Amino acid sequence: MGFRKFQAEHIFTGRELLGADQVLITDEKGKVADVVSVKEAGEDIQVVNGWISPGFVNSHCHLELSHMKGLIPEHTGLVDFIIAIVTQRHFPEDEILQAISDAENEMIVSGIVAVGDISNNAISLNQKAKNRLAYYTFLEISGWSPMIADPRFLKGKEYYDLFEQLNSSNCRLSMAAHAPYSVSQKLWGLLQPFFQAKTTSLHNQETDFEDAYFLNKTGDFNRMYEFMQIPTDFFTATGKSSVQSVAHHLHGADKVLLVHDTFTKESDIDYLQKIAADQPNKWQYCLCVNANQYISNALPPIELFREKNCRIVVGTDSLASNHSLSILNELKTIGKFYKTIPLTEQLQWATFNGAAALGFNEQYGEITKGKQPGIILIDGIENNQLTTASAVRRLI
Ligand SMILES: [Zn+2]
């Protein structure tokens, strides 16, 4: 079997940055054989321009919404965005399937190797079964009225059982609750046994109306429930933030991807750390900055997450709220607004941390002997930061 040897400006291993004096050696499939000094590497070294990195992990996506690209205008705010999704997501099946396949291609071309994908149905199943990317499917259920908890759960469980047939090292699965404001106590109770020792996901604090609703039942969510004719009389304000009101339901989970966290406060982080003090990596703060920009023109408090040593991962969200499914484009936006965050740290969120969060770290997320993480090249890096000209391509 032949070997391939790469030398670049830097090799980012997933956790550390190596210099140009190091050479990455892989087999033809990209399985890492070694990283050695140029002197020891021998002949036939391919010299490339840019940084070599393990393939990206997209920790939050909704493949099944790919057909909604460009449909919803930007900056509507979350409530009108949700109303648009609910009322406009229904399309002919062949169009949805084609968009899913195209979206997957886009992810592969942009250097993504593994995806945490939210599924409210099983329409993405056949594409995932092709095994072109590793998928962690979060079979997501919602239902604010306790009256519909049973039928919603049973329908979701049917889809869950379909996905379970794919269950393999490259196709993982768990149940997930959609968001604090869309899952009743009763439905949480039905979902809870499925979180046990797994990674699950929760859309969290994407708008400040979420906390307003839980704190005192005020704000724009009232308009949403009214529009959707969802009763709310059963709900009493908890006097706590949304995430603090529901976190106990996630007690049994090994890891939880808290997605968006745009309006997460220091007191929320402290609370979450305290209730899972024996699980330091339980809460994974999943940034989807381009979607936050698209929907609300907002950004999550990333500096706060770093100060608090939060575990950070990166996702694209869906094409309904993003112009592309590119992790590089997410990092470009982070770099644009948070100029002091080192690129190596951001790359770790997008590779090593994502793979570990989704349980794909045996193969992905790190350039180290024996793993086959996908080898990508990022160019256009100046002063150790991405530029608008930065691009990514797959070496293997
Ligand atoms: Zn989402």
XYZ file of C-alpha atoms and ligand atoms in Angstrom:
397
model
C 0.000 0.000 0.000
C 1.261 3.449 -0.908
C 1.655 6.327 1.468
C 0.947 10.011 1.097
C 3.058 12.719 2.669
C 1.962 16.315 3.238
C 3.888 19.350 4.333
C 2.143 22.707 4.920
C 2.609 26.045 6.687
C 1.057 24.387 9.714
C -0.548 21.101 10.652
C -3.378 21.623 13.112
C -3.848 18.265 14.836
C -7.248 19.013 16.377
C -5.639 20.227 19.589
C -2.296 21.765 18.702
C -0.539 23.595 15.911
C 2.595 22.066 14.436
C 5.123 23.932 12.299
C 6.255 23.600 8.704
C 9.037 21.248 9.754
C 6.497 18.463 10.327
C 5.198 16.046 7.706
C 1.896 14.190 7.881
C 2.035 10.636 6.557
C -1.185 8.794 5.777
C -2.200 5.719 3.834
C -4.138 6.172 0.583
C -7.446 6.367 2.445
C -6.182 9.074 4.791
C -5.550 6.925 7.856
C -2.797 8.636 9.801
C 0.415 6.600 9.858
C 2.577 9.202 11.548
C 3.618 12.819 11.876
C 7.401 13.107 11.607
C 10.032 15.764 11.005
C 10.968 16.652 7.425
C 14.364 15.037 7.947
C 12.796 11.679 8.721
C 10.017 11.858 6.121
C 11.980 10.668 3.093
C 10.924 11.446 -0.481
C 7.736 12.280 -2.374
C 6.483 14.922 0.018
C 3.566 16.958 -1.330
C 4.028 20.577 -0.263
C 0.729 22.463 0.088
C -0.095 26.075 0.846
C -2.134 26.702 3.988
C -3.028 24.842 7.160
C -3.775 21.128 7.229
C -6.568 20.185 9.626
C -8.718 17.188 10.491
C -12.087 17.298 8.671
C -14.751 19.541 10.180
C -17.584 18.319 12.383
C -20.889 20.125 11.824
C -22.482 19.645 15.225
C -25.885 21.058 14.324
C -27.754 20.777 11.043
C -31.278 20.044 9.767
C -30.749 18.230 6.460
C -34.510 17.836 6.017
C -34.980 21.643 5.787
C -32.442 22.036 2.960
C -35.186 22.703 0.405
C -36.070 25.919 2.272
C -32.870 27.671 1.207
C -33.551 31.368 0.539
C -37.257 31.018 1.293
C -37.440 32.906 4.583
C -36.240 36.531 4.599
C -33.413 37.520 6.957
C -33.821 39.322 10.303
C -37.476 38.430 10.927
C -36.783 37.387 14.531
C -37.335 33.875 15.838
C -41.114 33.850 16.196
C -41.810 34.801 12.590
C -39.025 32.450 11.490
C -40.662 29.531 13.323
C -44.073 30.414 11.919
C -42.558 30.447 8.414
C -40.899 27.044 8.953
C -44.070 25.449 10.271
C -46.303 26.857 7.526
C -43.906 26.583 4.565
C -41.868 23.401 5.116
C -44.194 21.108 3.188
C -42.878 20.456 -0.318
C -43.116 17.540 -2.770
C -40.996 14.679 -1.453
C -38.740 14.474 -4.519
C -37.764 18.131 -4.118
C -36.908 17.605 -0.453
C -34.834 14.495 -1.260
C -32.919 16.307 -4.002
C -32.177 19.221 -1.662
C -30.943 16.807 1.027
C -28.583 15.142 -1.451
C -27.309 18.521 -2.709
C -26.808 19.760 0.854
C -24.792 16.669 1.728
C -22.601 17.223 -1.324
C -22.047 20.812 -0.230
C -20.919 19.632 3.202
C -18.520 17.059 1.737
C -16.955 19.636 -0.591
C -16.557 22.083 2.294
C -14.508 19.633 4.338
C -17.153 18.295 6.723
C -16.788 14.636 7.754
C -19.387 14.213 10.503
C -22.733 15.841 11.234
C -25.091 16.163 14.188
C -28.403 16.246 12.354
C -31.825 17.106 13.737
C -34.591 14.973 12.256
C -38.300 15.508 12.882
C -39.124 12.686 10.459
C -37.285 9.945 8.529
C -36.954 11.643 5.139
C -33.141 11.917 5.441
C -32.736 8.226 6.290
C -31.883 6.870 2.840
C -29.277 9.566 2.243
C -27.666 8.837 5.603
C -27.648 5.109 4.827
C -25.280 5.824 1.910
C -22.631 6.433 4.560
C -20.886 9.283 2.769
C -20.678 11.234 6.028
C -20.903 10.102 9.634
C -24.261 11.147 11.103
C -25.488 11.506 14.628
C -29.249 11.781 14.186
C -31.158 13.585 16.920
C -34.730 12.364 16.481
C -36.348 15.538 17.709
C -39.837 15.783 19.152
C -41.896 18.802 20.123
C -45.349 19.390 21.600
C -46.164 22.231 23.957
C -49.617 21.083 24.917
C -49.555 18.076 27.287
C -52.648 16.842 25.402
C -50.527 15.891 22.382
C -47.573 14.395 24.284
C -48.604 10.771 23.681
C -49.308 10.956 19.929
C -46.202 13.107 19.299
C -44.037 10.695 21.246
C -45.451 7.625 19.473
C -44.933 9.189 16.031
C -41.371 10.173 16.937
C -40.670 6.705 18.302
C -41.765 5.217 14.945
C -39.146 7.350 13.164
C -36.611 6.522 15.863
C -37.139 2.805 15.238
C -36.557 3.307 11.502
C -33.261 5.097 12.154
C -32.249 2.471 14.665
C -31.818 -0.012 11.812
C -28.920 2.145 10.581
C -27.261 2.254 13.971
C -23.541 1.695 13.443
C -20.277 3.340 14.370
C -20.920 5.875 11.589
C -24.651 6.308 12.156
C -25.547 7.129 15.723
C -28.921 8.051 17.180
C -30.714 9.569 20.116
C -34.010 11.204 20.944
C -34.003 14.955 21.488
C -36.404 17.539 22.896
C -36.809 20.500 20.534
C -36.651 23.465 22.929
C -37.721 24.474 26.440
C -40.745 26.373 25.048
C -41.999 23.521 22.841
C -41.887 20.435 25.083
C -44.403 19.826 27.880
C -43.503 18.274 31.227
C -45.380 15.177 30.125
C -43.434 14.869 26.882
C -40.141 15.410 28.737
C -41.138 12.485 30.925
C -41.684 10.229 27.914
C -38.364 11.241 26.330
C -36.236 10.999 29.449
C -35.488 7.242 29.388
C -33.992 7.705 25.900
C -31.408 10.233 27.085
C -29.753 7.769 29.435
C -25.955 7.785 28.905
C -26.372 9.375 25.449
C -25.575 12.643 23.739
C -28.752 14.598 23.108
C -29.570 18.093 21.871
C -31.733 21.058 22.851
C -32.327 24.342 21.021
C -31.627 26.838 23.763
C -32.164 30.559 24.382
C -32.180 31.482 20.712
C -34.230 34.579 21.536
C -34.625 36.627 24.715
C -38.384 35.967 24.526
C -37.604 32.454 25.716
C -36.503 33.625 29.142
C -39.306 36.225 29.249
C -41.838 33.455 28.786
C -40.430 31.234 31.519
C -39.761 34.080 33.929
C -43.206 35.688 33.757
C -45.115 34.367 30.728
C -44.621 37.575 28.753
C -43.094 38.390 25.363
C -43.450 37.390 21.726
C -43.949 33.664 22.340
C -47.521 34.449 23.359
C -48.113 35.647 19.793
C -46.602 32.409 18.425
C -48.795 30.123 20.538
C -51.822 32.200 19.605
C -51.005 32.020 15.888
C -50.535 28.263 16.093
C -53.642 27.898 18.248
C -51.675 26.151 20.964
C -53.240 26.396 24.431
C -51.007 27.742 27.206
C -53.355 27.718 30.190
C -51.568 24.685 31.658
C -48.270 26.579 31.888
C -47.313 28.666 34.905
C -44.211 30.856 34.766
C -41.335 29.227 36.637
C -39.595 32.464 37.627
C -36.369 30.966 36.252
C -34.678 31.182 32.855
C -35.763 28.653 30.228
C -32.708 26.432 30.484
C -32.754 26.484 34.285
C -36.421 25.475 34.137
C -35.822 22.315 32.093
C -32.212 21.204 32.733
C -33.241 18.638 35.356
C -35.031 16.647 32.634
C -31.616 16.034 31.063
C -30.212 14.512 34.226
C -29.484 11.086 32.713
C -27.799 12.321 29.537
C -24.063 11.930 29.109
C -23.762 15.061 26.957
C -26.188 17.756 25.853
C -25.649 20.012 22.870
C -27.185 23.331 23.874
C -27.750 24.858 20.480
C -27.531 28.642 19.857
C -27.280 29.981 23.447
C -27.616 33.455 21.971
C -29.137 34.876 25.167
C -27.507 32.562 27.716
C -26.416 34.379 30.872
C -23.551 33.837 33.268
C -26.038 32.665 35.911
C -27.261 29.950 33.494
C -23.734 28.679 32.902
C -23.052 28.642 36.643
C -26.282 26.792 37.305
C -25.597 24.174 34.627
C -22.056 23.630 35.870
C -23.309 23.214 39.408
C -25.978 20.591 38.670
C -23.511 18.479 36.672
C -20.369 19.111 38.689
C -19.246 15.494 38.237
C -19.645 15.693 34.419
C -17.309 18.491 33.260
C -18.073 17.959 29.559
C -21.799 17.428 29.879
C -22.940 20.783 28.481
C -21.707 21.522 24.982
C -22.355 25.072 23.811
C -23.087 24.747 20.102
C -22.522 27.986 18.190
C -24.522 28.631 15.002
C -23.498 32.244 14.428
C -24.540 32.587 10.798
C -28.057 31.412 11.675
C -28.161 33.885 14.599
C -27.154 36.614 12.184
C -29.699 35.436 9.610
C -32.671 35.206 11.947
C -32.087 37.850 14.613
C -28.928 39.749 13.676
C -27.618 38.557 17.043
C -24.511 36.774 18.351
C -23.960 34.470 21.326
C -21.692 35.606 24.214
C -18.693 33.580 23.068
C -16.192 35.442 25.272
C -18.300 34.544 28.306
C -18.322 30.853 27.324
C -14.532 30.955 27.047
C -14.079 32.715 30.390
C -16.251 30.069 32.017
C -14.317 27.216 30.380
C -17.425 26.030 28.569
C -17.018 23.276 26.053
C -17.756 24.809 22.622
C -18.729 23.124 19.329
C -19.849 24.607 16.006
C -22.833 23.982 13.711
C -24.362 25.483 10.596
C -28.057 25.042 11.466
C -30.165 24.505 8.332
C -30.256 26.102 4.899
C -33.550 27.690 5.981
C -31.485 30.038 8.166
C -28.073 30.004 6.513
C -26.644 30.720 3.069
C -24.336 27.691 3.186
C -23.553 24.548 5.150
C -19.927 25.454 5.676
C -18.139 25.309 9.008
C -15.391 27.491 7.528
C -18.003 30.197 6.912
C -19.102 29.911 10.565
C -15.503 30.393 11.697
C -15.100 33.369 9.361
C -18.057 35.057 11.052
C -16.739 34.247 14.537
C -13.351 35.666 13.513
C -14.969 38.799 12.109
C -16.806 39.658 15.335
C -14.378 38.194 17.881
C -10.972 39.129 16.562
C -9.016 38.048 19.633
C -10.116 34.410 19.714
C -7.192 32.345 18.357
C -7.945 30.410 15.192
C -6.473 27.249 16.720
C -9.084 27.401 19.468
C -11.907 27.855 16.948
C -10.584 24.972 14.879
C -10.569 22.758 17.947
C -14.277 23.541 18.501
C -14.938 22.616 14.856
C -12.933 19.368 14.855
C -11.831 17.680 18.085
C -14.654 18.982 20.298
C -17.386 18.221 17.769
C -16.149 14.663 17.214
C -15.988 14.051 20.962
C -19.467 15.523 21.529
C -21.012 13.213 18.951
C -18.995 10.158 19.954
C -17.142 10.028 16.649
C -13.730 10.592 18.205
C -12.419 7.097 17.530
C -12.075 8.066 13.886
C -12.617 11.813 13.514
C -11.581 15.127 15.001
C -7.861 14.574 15.367
C -4.739 13.947 13.317
C -3.129 11.223 15.325
C -1.786 7.774 14.579
C -4.513 5.272 13.681
C -7.381 7.736 13.106
C -8.854 8.542 9.705
C -10.203 12.034 10.344
C -10.463 13.370 6.779
C -7.533 15.584 5.813
C -8.439 19.122 4.742
C -6.462 22.175 3.697
C -7.460 25.710 4.667
C -5.741 28.534 2.804
C -5.875 32.331 2.783
C -4.852 32.500 6.456
C -3.051 35.735 7.390
C -1.568 36.555 10.802
C -3.024 33.299 12.102
C -6.586 34.411 11.266
C -8.997 33.478 8.494
C -9.603 36.093 5.802
C -12.584 36.551 3.496
C -10.471 34.804 0.857
C -9.915 31.701 3.003
C -11.103 28.509 1.352
C -11.127 24.844 2.255
C -10.529 21.757 0.172
C -10.150 18.090 0.870
C -6.718 16.565 0.490
C -8.132 13.118 1.289
Zn -31.586 24.127 14.708
